[in-house]
PDB file of N, CA and C in Angstrom:
ATOM      1  N   GLY A   1     103.258 102.117 -40.914  1.00  0.00           N
ATOM      2  CA  GLY A   1     104.135 102.110 -42.045  1.00  0.00           C
ATOM      3  C   GLY A   1     104.538 103.518 -42.395  1.00  0.00           C
ATOM      4  N   ASN A   2     105.620 103.625 -43.153  1.00  0.00           N
ATOM      5  CA  ASN A   2     106.140 104.920 -43.553  1.00  0.00           C
ATOM      6  C   ASN A   2     106.749 104.800 -44.947  1.00  0.00           C
ATOM      7  N   LEU A   3     106.479 105.783 -45.795  1.00  0.00           N
ATOM      8  CA  LEU A   3     107.036 105.850 -47.129  1.00  0.00           C
ATOM      9  C   LEU A   3     107.594 107.251 -47.317  1.00  0.00           C
ATOM     10  N   SER A   4     108.867 107.344 -47.705  1.00  0.00           N
ATOM     11  CA  SER A   4     109.513 108.649 -47.866  1.00  0.00           C
ATOM     12  C   SER A   4     110.121 108.786 -49.250  1.00  0.00           C
ATOM     13  N   TYR A   5     110.151 110.025 -49.736  1.00  0.00           N
ATOM     14  CA  TYR A   5     110.757 110.340 -51.030  1.00  0.00           C
ATOM     15  C   TYR A   5     111.499 111.663 -50.869  1.00  0.00           C
ATOM     16  N   ILE A   6     112.761 111.671 -51.264  1.00  0.00           N
ATOM     17  CA  ILE A   6     113.564 112.896 -51.226  1.00  0.00           C
ATOM     18  C   ILE A   6     114.238 113.058 -52.580  1.00  0.00           C
ATOM     19  N   LYS A   7     114.111 114.237 -53.173  1.00  0.00           N
ATOM     20  CA  LYS A   7     114.744 114.549 -54.452  1.00  0.00           C
ATOM     21  C   LYS A   7     115.543 115.833 -54.287  1.00  0.00           C
ATOM     22  N   ARG A   8     116.839 115.739 -54.547  1.00  0.00           N
ATOM     23  CA  ARG A   8     117.718 116.904 -54.471  1.00  0.00           C
ATOM     24  C   ARG A   8     118.149 117.292 -55.883  1.00  0.00           C
ATOM     25  N   PHE A   9     118.091 118.580 -56.185  1.00  0.00           N
ATOM     26  CA  PHE A   9     118.611 119.080 -57.446  1.00  0.00           C
ATOM     27  C   PHE A   9     119.102 120.495 -57.214  1.00  0.00           C
ATOM     28  N   ASN A  10     120.367 120.725 -57.604  1.00  0.00           N
ATOM     29  CA  ASN A  10     121.072 121.971 -57.314  1.00  0.00           C
ATOM     30  C   ASN A  10     121.005 122.255 -55.815  1.00  0.00           C
ATOM     31  N   LYS A  11     120.485 123.402 -55.422  1.00  0.00           N
ATOM     32  CA  LYS A  11     120.331 123.726 -53.994  1.00  0.00           C
ATOM     33  C   LYS A  11     118.881 123.600 -53.552  1.00  0.00           C
ATOM     34  N   ASN A  12     118.078 122.853 -54.301  1.00  0.00           N
ATOM     35  CA  ASN A  12     116.664 122.684 -53.995  1.00  0.00           C
ATOM     36  C   ASN A  12     116.412 121.261 -53.512  1.00  0.00           C
ATOM     37  N   VAL A  13     115.449 121.109 -52.604  1.00  0.00           N
ATOM     38  CA  VAL A  13     115.133 119.788 -52.054  1.00  0.00           C
ATOM     39  C   VAL A  13     113.610 119.633 -51.963  1.00  0.00           C
ATOM     40  N   LEU A  14     113.118 118.502 -52.480  1.00  0.00           N
ATOM     41  CA  LEU A  14     111.714 118.126 -52.343  1.00  0.00           C
ATOM     42  C   LEU A  14     111.664 116.926 -51.411  1.00  0.00           C
ATOM     43  N   ASN A  15     110.846 117.001 -50.378  1.00  0.00           N
ATOM     44  CA  ASN A  15     110.763 115.949 -49.372  1.00  0.00           C
ATOM     45  C   ASN A  15     109.288 115.605 -49.172  1.00  0.00           C
ATOM     46  N   LEU A  16     108.915 114.335 -49.386  1.00  0.00           N
ATOM     47  CA  LEU A  16     107.543 113.870 -49.193  1.00  0.00           C
ATOM     48  C   LEU A  16     107.541 112.668 -48.259  1.00  0.00           C
ATOM     49  N   ASN A  17     106.586 112.619 -47.344  1.00  0.00           N
ATOM     50  CA  ASN A  17     106.458 111.507 -46.403  1.00  0.00           C
ATOM     51  C   ASN A  17     104.995 111.126 -46.270  1.00  0.00           C
ATOM     52  N   LEU A  18     104.732 109.830 -46.294  1.00  0.00           N
ATOM     53  CA  LEU A  18     103.400 109.298 -46.062  1.00  0.00           C
ATOM     54  C   LEU A  18     103.528 108.266 -44.956  1.00  0.00           C
ATOM     55  N   SER A  19     102.751 108.441 -43.896  1.00  0.00           N
ATOM     56  CA  SER A  19     102.803 107.489 -42.789  1.00  0.00           C
ATOM     57  C   SER A  19     101.387 107.041 -42.423  1.00  0.00           C
ATOM     58  N   HIS A  20     101.315 105.870 -41.848  1.00  0.00           N
ATOM     59  CA  HIS A  20     100.043 105.265 -41.481  1.00  0.00           C
ATOM     60  C   HIS A  20     100.199 104.639 -40.098  1.00  0.00           C
ATOM     61  N   LEU A  21      99.221 104.844 -39.259  1.00  0.00           N
ATOM     62  CA  LEU A  21      99.228 104.265 -37.919  1.00  0.00           C
ATOM     63  C   LEU A  21      97.870 103.628 -37.669  1.00  0.00           C
ATOM     64  N   LEU A  22      97.878 102.380 -37.237  1.00  0.00           N
ATOM     65  CA  LEU A  22      96.650 101.672 -36.894  1.00  0.00           C
ATOM     66  C   LEU A  22      96.803 101.129 -35.484  1.00  0.00           C
ATOM     67  N   TYR A  23      95.839 101.460 -34.646  1.00  0.00           N
ATOM     68  CA  TYR A  23      95.839 100.984 -33.260  1.00  0.00           C
ATOM     69  C   TYR A  23      94.470 100.383 -32.984  1.00  0.00           C
ATOM     70  N   GLN A  24      94.451  99.173 -32.498  1.00  0.00           N
ATOM     71  CA  GLN A  24      93.192  98.532 -32.139  1.00  0.00           C
ATOM     72  C   GLN A  24      93.358  97.813 -30.810  1.00  0.00           C
ATOM     73  N   GLN A  25      92.428  98.074 -29.914  1.00  0.00           N
ATOM     74  CA  GLN A  25      92.412  97.413 -28.614  1.00  0.00           C
ATOM     75  C   GLN A  25      91.060  96.725 -28.466  1.00  0.00           C
ATOM     76  N   PRO A  26      91.047  95.391 -28.640  1.00  0.00           N
ATOM     77  CA  PRO A  26      89.772  94.679 -28.489  1.00  0.00           C
ATOM     78  C   PRO A  26      89.255  94.776 -27.055  1.00  0.00           C
ATOM     79  N   ASN A  27      87.944  94.858 -26.935  1.00  0.00           N
ATOM     80  CA  ASN A  27      87.321  94.921 -25.624  1.00  0.00           C
ATOM     81  C   ASN A  27      87.019  93.497 -25.174  1.00  0.00           C
ATOM     82  N   SER A  28      87.282  93.225 -23.925  1.00  0.00           N
ATOM     83  CA  SER A  28      87.097  91.864 -23.411  1.00  0.00           C
ATOM     84  C   SER A  28      85.628  91.526 -23.147  1.00  0.00           C
ATOM     85  N   THR A  29      84.775  92.550 -23.096  1.00  0.00           N
ATOM     86  CA  THR A  29      83.344  92.295 -22.890  1.00  0.00           C
ATOM     87  C   THR A  29      82.576  92.710 -24.134  1.00  0.00           C
ATOM     88  N   SER A  30      81.451  92.150 -24.342  1.00  0.00           N
ATOM     89  CA  SER A  30      80.664  92.464 -25.536  1.00  0.00           C
ATOM     90  C   SER A  30      79.797  93.707 -25.346  1.00  0.00           C
ATOM     91  N   THR A  31      79.841  94.318 -24.177  1.00  0.00           N
ATOM     92  CA  THR A  31      78.999  95.494 -23.928  1.00  0.00           C
ATOM     93  C   THR A  31      79.603  96.776 -24.515  1.00  0.00           C
ATOM     94  N   GLN A  32      80.893  96.801 -24.748  1.00  0.00           N
ATOM     95  CA  GLN A  32      81.565  97.984 -25.285  1.00  0.00           C
ATOM     96  C   GLN A  32      82.207  97.631 -26.628  1.00  0.00           C
ATOM     97  N   PRO A  33      82.230  98.576 -27.573  1.00  0.00           N
ATOM     98  CA  PRO A  33      82.910  98.310 -28.846  1.00  0.00           C
ATOM     99  C   PRO A  33      84.435  98.337 -28.663  1.00  0.00           C
ATOM    100  N   ASP A  34      85.135  97.770 -29.638  1.00  0.00           N
ATOM    101  CA  ASP A  34      86.595  97.819 -29.624  1.00  0.00           C
ATOM    102  C   ASP A  34      87.064  99.262 -29.792  1.00  0.00           C
ATOM    103  N   LYS A  35      88.229  99.575 -29.230  1.00  0.00           N
ATOM    104  CA  LYS A  35      88.827 100.901 -29.404  1.00  0.00           C
ATOM    105  C   LYS A  35      89.713 100.850 -30.637  1.00  0.00           C
ATOM    106  N   ARG A  36      89.493 101.790 -31.559  1.00  0.00           N
ATOM    107  CA  ARG A  36      90.259 101.828 -32.807  1.00  0.00           C
ATOM    108  C   ARG A  36      90.688 103.251 -33.111  1.00  0.00           C
ATOM    109  N   ASN A  37      91.921 103.386 -33.528  1.00  0.00           N
ATOM    110  CA  ASN A  37      92.453 104.657 -34.007  1.00  0.00           C
ATOM    111  C   ASN A  37      93.210 104.387 -35.302  1.00  0.00           C
ATOM    112  N   ILE A  38      92.894 105.146 -36.330  1.00  0.00           N
ATOM    113  CA  ILE A  38      93.582 105.046 -37.612  1.00  0.00           C
ATOM    114  C   ILE A  38      94.023 106.454 -37.998  1.00  0.00           C
ATOM    115  N   SER A  39      95.257 106.575 -38.430  1.00  0.00           N
ATOM    116  CA  SER A  39      95.765 107.884 -38.807  1.00  0.00           C
ATOM    117  C   SER A  39      96.619 107.765 -40.070  1.00  0.00           C
ATOM    118  N   TYR A  40      96.355 108.657 -41.015  1.00  0.00           N
ATOM    119  CA  TYR A  40      97.185 108.807 -42.216  1.00  0.00           C
ATOM    120  C   TYR A  40      97.752 110.207 -42.184  1.00  0.00           C
ATOM    121  N   ASN A  41      99.022 110.326 -42.486  1.00  0.00           N
ATOM    122  CA  ASN A  41      99.666 111.625 -42.455  1.00  0.00           C
ATOM    123  C   ASN A  41     100.516 111.784 -43.713  1.00  0.00           C
ATOM    124  N   LEU A  42     100.246 112.813 -44.505  1.00  0.00           N
ATOM    125  CA  LEU A  42     101.035 113.136 -45.686  1.00  0.00           C
ATOM    126  C   LEU A  42     101.625 114.515 -45.467  1.00  0.00           C
ATOM    127  N   ASN A  43     102.951 114.590 -45.480  1.00  0.00           N
ATOM    128  CA  ASN A  43     103.570 115.903 -45.363  1.00  0.00           C
ATOM    129  C   ASN A  43     104.658 116.044 -46.402  1.00  0.00           C
ATOM    130  N   GLY A  44     104.881 117.275 -46.770  1.00  0.00           N
ATOM    131  CA  GLY A  44     105.885 117.556 -47.778  1.00  0.00           C
ATOM    132  C   GLY A  44     106.474 118.931 -47.577  1.00  0.00           C
ATOM    133  N   SER A  45     107.672 119.083 -48.098  1.00  0.00           N
ATOM    134  CA  SER A  45     108.321 120.392 -48.046  1.00  0.00           C
ATOM    135  C   SER A  45     109.156 120.584 -49.304  1.00  0.00           C
ATOM    136  N   TYR A  46     109.323 121.837 -49.669  1.00  0.00           N
ATOM    137  CA  TYR A  46     110.161 122.198 -50.803  1.00  0.00           C
ATOM    138  C   TYR A  46     111.066 123.331 -50.353  1.00  0.00           C
ATOM    139  N   SER A  47     112.353 123.097 -50.454  1.00  0.00           N
ATOM    140  CA  SER A  47     113.341 124.102 -50.067  1.00  0.00           C
ATOM    141  C   SER A  47     113.983 124.664 -51.325  1.00  0.00           C
ATOM    142  N   LEU A  48     113.940 125.978 -51.474  1.00  0.00           N
ATOM    143  CA  LEU A  48     114.494 126.667 -52.634  1.00  0.00           C
ATOM    144  C   LEU A  48     115.777 127.385 -52.234  1.00  0.00           C
ATOM    145  N   LYS A  49     116.882 126.992 -52.821  1.00  0.00           N
ATOM    146  CA  LYS A  49     118.194 127.618 -52.613  1.00  0.00           C
ATOM    147  C   LYS A  49     118.631 127.611 -51.155  1.00  0.00           C
ATOM    148  N   ASP A  50     118.187 126.652 -50.372  1.00  0.00           N
ATOM    149  CA  ASP A  50     118.515 126.569 -48.937  1.00  0.00           C
ATOM    150  C   ASP A  50     118.127 127.833 -48.166  1.00  0.00           C
ATOM    151  N   LYS A  51     117.182 128.608 -48.706  1.00  0.00           N
ATOM    152  CA  LYS A  51     116.772 129.855 -48.050  1.00  0.00           C
ATOM    153  C   LYS A  51     115.272 129.916 -47.783  1.00  0.00           C
ATOM    154  N   TYR A  52     114.486 129.462 -48.729  1.00  0.00           N
ATOM    155  CA  TYR A  52     113.037 129.606 -48.656  1.00  0.00           C
ATOM    156  C   TYR A  52     112.406 128.218 -48.604  1.00  0.00           C
ATOM    157  N   VAL A  53     111.494 128.007 -47.661  1.00  0.00           N
ATOM    158  CA  VAL A  53     110.901 126.684 -47.464  1.00  0.00           C
ATOM    159  C   VAL A  53     109.375 126.821 -47.446  1.00  0.00           C
ATOM    160  N   MET A  54     108.728 125.958 -48.226  1.00  0.00           N
ATOM    161  CA  MET A  54     107.272 125.836 -48.195  1.00  0.00           C
ATOM    162  C   MET A  54     106.973 124.430 -47.695  1.00  0.00           C
ATOM    163  N   PHE A  55     106.009 124.303 -46.814  1.00  0.00           N
ATOM    164  CA  PHE A  55     105.676 122.975 -46.308  1.00  0.00           C
ATOM    165  C   PHE A  55     104.175 122.858 -46.080  1.00  0.00           C
ATOM    166  N   GLY A  56     103.720 121.622 -46.139  1.00  0.00           N
ATOM    167  CA  GLY A  56     102.310 121.350 -45.925  1.00  0.00           C
ATOM    168  C   GLY A  56     102.132 119.987 -45.284  1.00  0.00           C
ATOM    169  N   ASN A  57     101.026 119.837 -44.614  1.00  0.00           N
ATOM    170  CA  ASN A  57     100.724 118.584 -43.929  1.00  0.00           C
ATOM    171  C   ASN A  57      99.221 118.323 -44.037  1.00  0.00           C
ATOM    172  N   MET A  58      98.871 117.079 -44.354  1.00  0.00           N
ATOM    173  CA  MET A  58      97.471 116.676 -44.393  1.00  0.00           C
ATOM    174  C   MET A  58      97.340 115.443 -43.507  1.00  0.00           C
ATOM    175  N   ASN A  59      96.558 115.559 -42.452  1.00  0.00           N
ATOM    176  CA  ASN A  59      96.375 114.469 -41.511  1.00  0.00           C
ATOM    177  C   ASN A  59      94.912 114.050 -41.520  1.00  0.00           C
ATOM    178  N   MET A  60      94.679 112.746 -41.648  1.00  0.00           N
ATOM    179  CA  MET A  60      93.332 112.212 -41.536  1.00  0.00           C
ATOM    180  C   MET A  60      93.335 111.225 -40.380  1.00  0.00           C
ATOM    181  N   SER A  61      92.550 111.516 -39.361  1.00  0.00           N
ATOM    182  CA  SER A  61      92.493 110.670 -38.170  1.00  0.00           C
ATOM    183  C   SER A  61      91.074 110.173 -37.957  1.00  0.00           C
ATOM    184  N   SER A  62      90.966 108.893 -37.643  1.00  0.00           N
ATOM    185  CA  SER A  62      89.685 108.279 -37.297  1.00  0.00           C
ATOM    186  C   SER A  62      89.833 107.624 -35.941  1.00  0.00           C
ATOM    187  N   SER A  63      88.798 107.769 -35.118  1.00  0.00           N
ATOM    188  CA  SER A  63      88.845 107.183 -33.790  1.00  0.00           C
ATOM    189  C   SER A  63      87.459 106.725 -33.372  1.00  0.00           C
ATOM    190  N   SER A  64      87.412 105.598 -32.695  1.00  0.00           N
ATOM    191  CA  SER A  64      86.138 105.119 -32.171  1.00  0.00           C
ATOM    192  C   SER A  64      85.670 105.977 -31.002  1.00  0.00           C
ATOM    193  N   LYS A  65      86.523 106.837 -30.479  1.00  0.00           N
ATOM    194  CA  LYS A  65      86.145 107.717 -29.370  1.00  0.00           C
ATOM    195  C   LYS A  65      85.373 108.947 -29.842  1.00  0.00           C
ATOM    196  N   PHE A  66      85.487 109.292 -31.145  1.00  0.00           N
ATOM    197  CA  PHE A  66      84.729 110.412 -31.671  1.00  0.00           C
ATOM    198  C   PHE A  66      83.259 110.023 -31.739  1.00  0.00           C
ATOM    199  N   ILE A  67      82.373 111.007 -31.660  1.00  0.00           N
ATOM    200  CA  ILE A  67      80.935 110.745 -31.545  1.00  0.00           C
ATOM    201  C   ILE A  67      80.273 110.725 -32.926  1.00  0.00           C
ATOM    202  N   GLY A  68      79.396 109.743 -33.147  1.00  0.00           N
ATOM    203  CA  GLY A  68      78.516 109.688 -34.317  1.00  0.00           C
ATOM    204  C   GLY A  68      79.232 109.727 -35.648  1.00  0.00           C
ATOM    205  N   ASP A  69      78.744 110.618 -36.536  1.00  0.00           N
ATOM    206  CA  ASP A  69      79.306 110.742 -37.877  1.00  0.00           C
ATOM    207  C   ASP A  69      80.618 111.513 -37.899  1.00  0.00           C
ATOM    208  N   ASN A  70      81.065 112.019 -36.783  1.00  0.00           N
ATOM    209  CA  ASN A  70      82.292 112.808 -36.708  1.00  0.00           C
ATOM    210  C   ASN A  70      83.498 111.958 -36.304  1.00  0.00           C
ATOM    211  N   ARG A  71      83.548 110.718 -36.704  1.00  0.00           N
ATOM    212  CA  ARG A  71      84.640 109.824 -36.303  1.00  0.00           C
ATOM    213  C   ARG A  71      85.912 110.049 -37.096  1.00  0.00           C
ATOM    214  N   THR A  72      85.815 110.720 -38.216  1.00  0.00           N
ATOM    215  CA  THR A  72      86.996 110.990 -39.040  1.00  0.00           C
ATOM    216  C   THR A  72      87.164 112.494 -39.187  1.00  0.00           C
ATOM    217  N   LYS A  73      88.375 112.955 -38.972  1.00  0.00           N
ATOM    218  CA  LYS A  73      88.709 114.379 -39.101  1.00  0.00           C
ATOM    219  C   LYS A  73      89.867 114.528 -40.073  1.00  0.00           C
ATOM    220  N   ILE A  74      89.801 115.554 -40.914  1.00  0.00           N
ATOM    221  CA  ILE A  74      90.902 115.903 -41.814  1.00  0.00           C
ATOM    222  C   ILE A  74      91.456 117.236 -41.344  1.00  0.00           C
ATOM    223  N   LEU A  75      92.755 117.258 -41.088  1.00  0.00           N
ATOM    224  CA  LEU A  75      93.401 118.430 -40.499  1.00  0.00           C
ATOM    225  C   LEU A  75      94.562 118.888 -41.395  1.00  0.00           C
ATOM    226  N   PRO A  76      94.353 119.921 -42.228  1.00  0.00           N
ATOM    227  CA  PRO A  76      95.431 120.418 -43.089  1.00  0.00           C
ATOM    228  C   PRO A  76      96.247 121.512 -42.399  1.00  0.00           C
ATOM    229  N   THR A  77      97.504 121.613 -42.787  1.00  0.00           N
ATOM    230  CA  THR A  77      98.407 122.646 -42.272  1.00  0.00           C
ATOM    231  C   THR A  77      99.335 123.086 -43.406  1.00  0.00           C
ATOM    232  N   VAL A  78      99.587 124.375 -43.515  1.00  0.00           N
ATOM    233  CA  VAL A  78     100.558 124.903 -44.477  1.00  0.00           C
ATOM    234  C   VAL A  78     101.446 125.913 -43.774  1.00  0.00           C
ATOM    235  N   GLY A  79     102.623 126.130 -44.317  1.00  0.00           N
ATOM    236  CA  GLY A  79     103.514 127.098 -43.705  1.00  0.00           C
ATOM    237  C   GLY A  79     104.643 127.513 -44.626  1.00  0.00           C
ATOM    238  N   LEU A  80     105.313 128.559 -44.210  1.00  0.00           N
ATOM    239  CA  LEU A  80     106.464 129.099 -44.924  1.00  0.00           C
ATOM    240  C   LEU A  80     107.584 129.350 -43.933  1.00  0.00           C
ATOM    241  N   ALA A  81     108.793 129.285 -44.419  1.00  0.00           N
ATOM    242  CA  ALA A  81     109.950 129.598 -43.580  1.00  0.00           C
ATOM    243  C   ALA A  81     111.013 130.305 -44.427  1.00  0.00           C
ATOM    244  N   TRP A  82     111.822 131.094 -43.757  1.00  0.00           N
ATOM    245  CA  TRP A  82     112.918 131.805 -44.408  1.00  0.00           C
ATOM    246  C   TRP A  82     114.157 131.601 -43.553  1.00  0.00           C
ATOM    247  N   VAL A  83     115.203 131.051 -44.157  1.00  0.00           N
ATOM    248  CA  VAL A  83     116.478 130.865 -43.461  1.00  0.00           C
ATOM    249  C   VAL A  83     117.319 132.108 -43.755  1.00  0.00           C
ATOM    250  N   ALA A  84     117.178 133.100 -42.896  1.00  0.00           N
ATOM    251  CA  ALA A  84     117.828 134.396 -43.099  1.00  0.00           C
ATOM    252  C   ALA A  84     119.349 134.291 -43.012  1.00  0.00           C
ATOM    253  N   SER A  85     119.846 133.358 -42.234  1.00  0.00           N
ATOM    254  CA  SER A  85     121.297 133.229 -42.078  1.00  0.00           C
ATOM    255  C   SER A  85     121.983 132.751 -43.359  1.00  0.00           C
ATOM    256  N   ASN A  86     121.236 132.255 -44.337  1.00  0.00           N
ATOM    257  CA  ASN A  86     121.825 131.860 -45.617  1.00  0.00           C
ATOM    258  C   ASN A  86     121.812 132.983 -46.646  1.00  0.00           C
ATOM    259  N   GLU A  87     121.287 134.140 -46.279  1.00  0.00           N
ATOM    260  CA  GLU A  87     121.318 135.306 -47.156  1.00  0.00           C
ATOM    261  C   GLU A  87     122.718 135.914 -47.153  1.00  0.00           C
ATOM    262  N   ASP A  88     123.056 136.592 -48.235  1.00  0.00           N
ATOM    263  CA  ASP A  88     124.397 137.165 -48.374  1.00  0.00           C
ATOM    264  C   ASP A  88     124.740 138.150 -47.263  1.00  0.00           C
ATOM    265  N   PHE A  89     123.752 138.935 -46.805  1.00  0.00           N
ATOM    266  CA  PHE A  89     124.040 139.941 -45.783  1.00  0.00           C
ATOM    267  C   PHE A  89     124.307 139.340 -44.401  1.00  0.00           C
ATOM    268  N   LEU A  90     124.047 138.053 -44.185  1.00  0.00           N
ATOM    269  CA  LEU A  90     124.343 137.404 -42.900  1.00  0.00           C
ATOM    270  C   LEU A  90     125.334 136.246 -43.030  1.00  0.00           C
ATOM    271  N   LYS A  91     125.842 135.977 -44.229  1.00  0.00           N
ATOM    272  CA  LYS A  91     126.727 134.822 -44.437  1.00  0.00           C
ATOM    273  C   LYS A  91     127.971 134.858 -43.559  1.00  0.00           C
ATOM    274  N   ASN A  92     128.625 135.971 -43.438  1.00  0.00           N
ATOM    275  CA  ASN A  92     129.878 136.069 -42.688  1.00  0.00           C
ATOM    276  C   ASN A  92     129.700 136.728 -41.327  1.00  0.00           C
ATOM    277  N   ASN A  93     128.523 136.619 -40.758  1.00  0.00           N
ATOM    278  CA  ASN A  93     128.241 137.211 -39.462  1.00  0.00           C
ATOM    279  C   ASN A  93     128.824 136.339 -38.354  1.00  0.00           C
ATOM    280  N   ASP A  94     129.585 136.946 -37.440  1.00  0.00           N
ATOM    281  CA  ASP A  94     130.203 136.208 -36.340  1.00  0.00           C
ATOM    282  C   ASP A  94     129.244 135.949 -35.184  1.00  0.00           C
ATOM    283  N   VAL A  95     128.150 136.686 -35.093  1.00  0.00           N
ATOM    284  CA  VAL A  95     127.224 136.573 -33.976  1.00  0.00           C
ATOM    285  C   VAL A  95     126.113 135.554 -34.260  1.00  0.00           C
ATOM    286  N   ILE A  96     125.581 135.564 -35.485  1.00  0.00           N
ATOM    287  CA  ILE A  96     124.453 134.707 -35.832  1.00  0.00           C
ATOM    288  C   ILE A  96     124.939 133.536 -36.687  1.00  0.00           C
ATOM    289  N   ASP A  97     124.836 132.327 -36.138  1.00  0.00           N
ATOM    290  CA  ASP A  97     125.202 131.127 -36.889  1.00  0.00           C
ATOM    291  C   ASP A  97     124.026 130.643 -37.747  1.00  0.00           C
ATOM    292  N   TYR A  98     122.832 130.612 -37.147  1.00  0.00           N
ATOM    293  CA  TYR A  98     121.666 130.099 -37.841  1.00  0.00           C
ATOM    294  C   TYR A  98     120.436 130.877 -37.383  1.00  0.00           C
ATOM    295  N   LEU A  99     119.710 131.450 -38.339  1.00  0.00           N
ATOM    296  CA  LEU A  99     118.492 132.200 -38.037  1.00  0.00           C
ATOM    297  C   LEU A  99     117.415 131.788 -39.040  1.00  0.00           C
ATOM    298  N   LYS A 100     116.327 131.233 -38.515  1.00  0.00           N
ATOM    299  CA  LYS A 100     115.230 130.786 -39.361  1.00  0.00           C
ATOM    300  C   LYS A 100     113.925 131.369 -38.820  1.00  0.00           C
ATOM    301  N   LEU A 101     113.170 132.024 -39.692  1.00  0.00           N
ATOM    302  CA  LEU A 101     111.857 132.559 -39.338  1.00  0.00           C
ATOM    303  C   LEU A 101     110.810 131.656 -39.954  1.00  0.00           C
ATOM    304  N   LYS A 102     109.883 131.205 -39.132  1.00  0.00           N
ATOM    305  CA  LYS A 102     108.902 130.230 -39.591  1.00  0.00           C
ATOM    306  C   LYS A 102     107.507 130.746 -39.323  1.00  0.00           C
TER     307      LYS A 102
END
């Protein structure tokens, strides 16, 4: 499943996404457990004036392949970006159409 939310105001944009993935493969024999993978992913970004972007991601994954008590992992990520081509000093540049540093 997937749930998305986008809010635009002036030149700013807030974008949030929540997704869920469930995979299960039953085992045909009783000697092995079923294979299961569950993943939740929440990511979001905020763009300020179409120039500055902050983003983050939180992923929680569970798998029957992981050993013992370590079957669930939480993996966070954060980042920043700058769209330099939207700055005044590069707006009318004939050589650079789009430049983004991430």
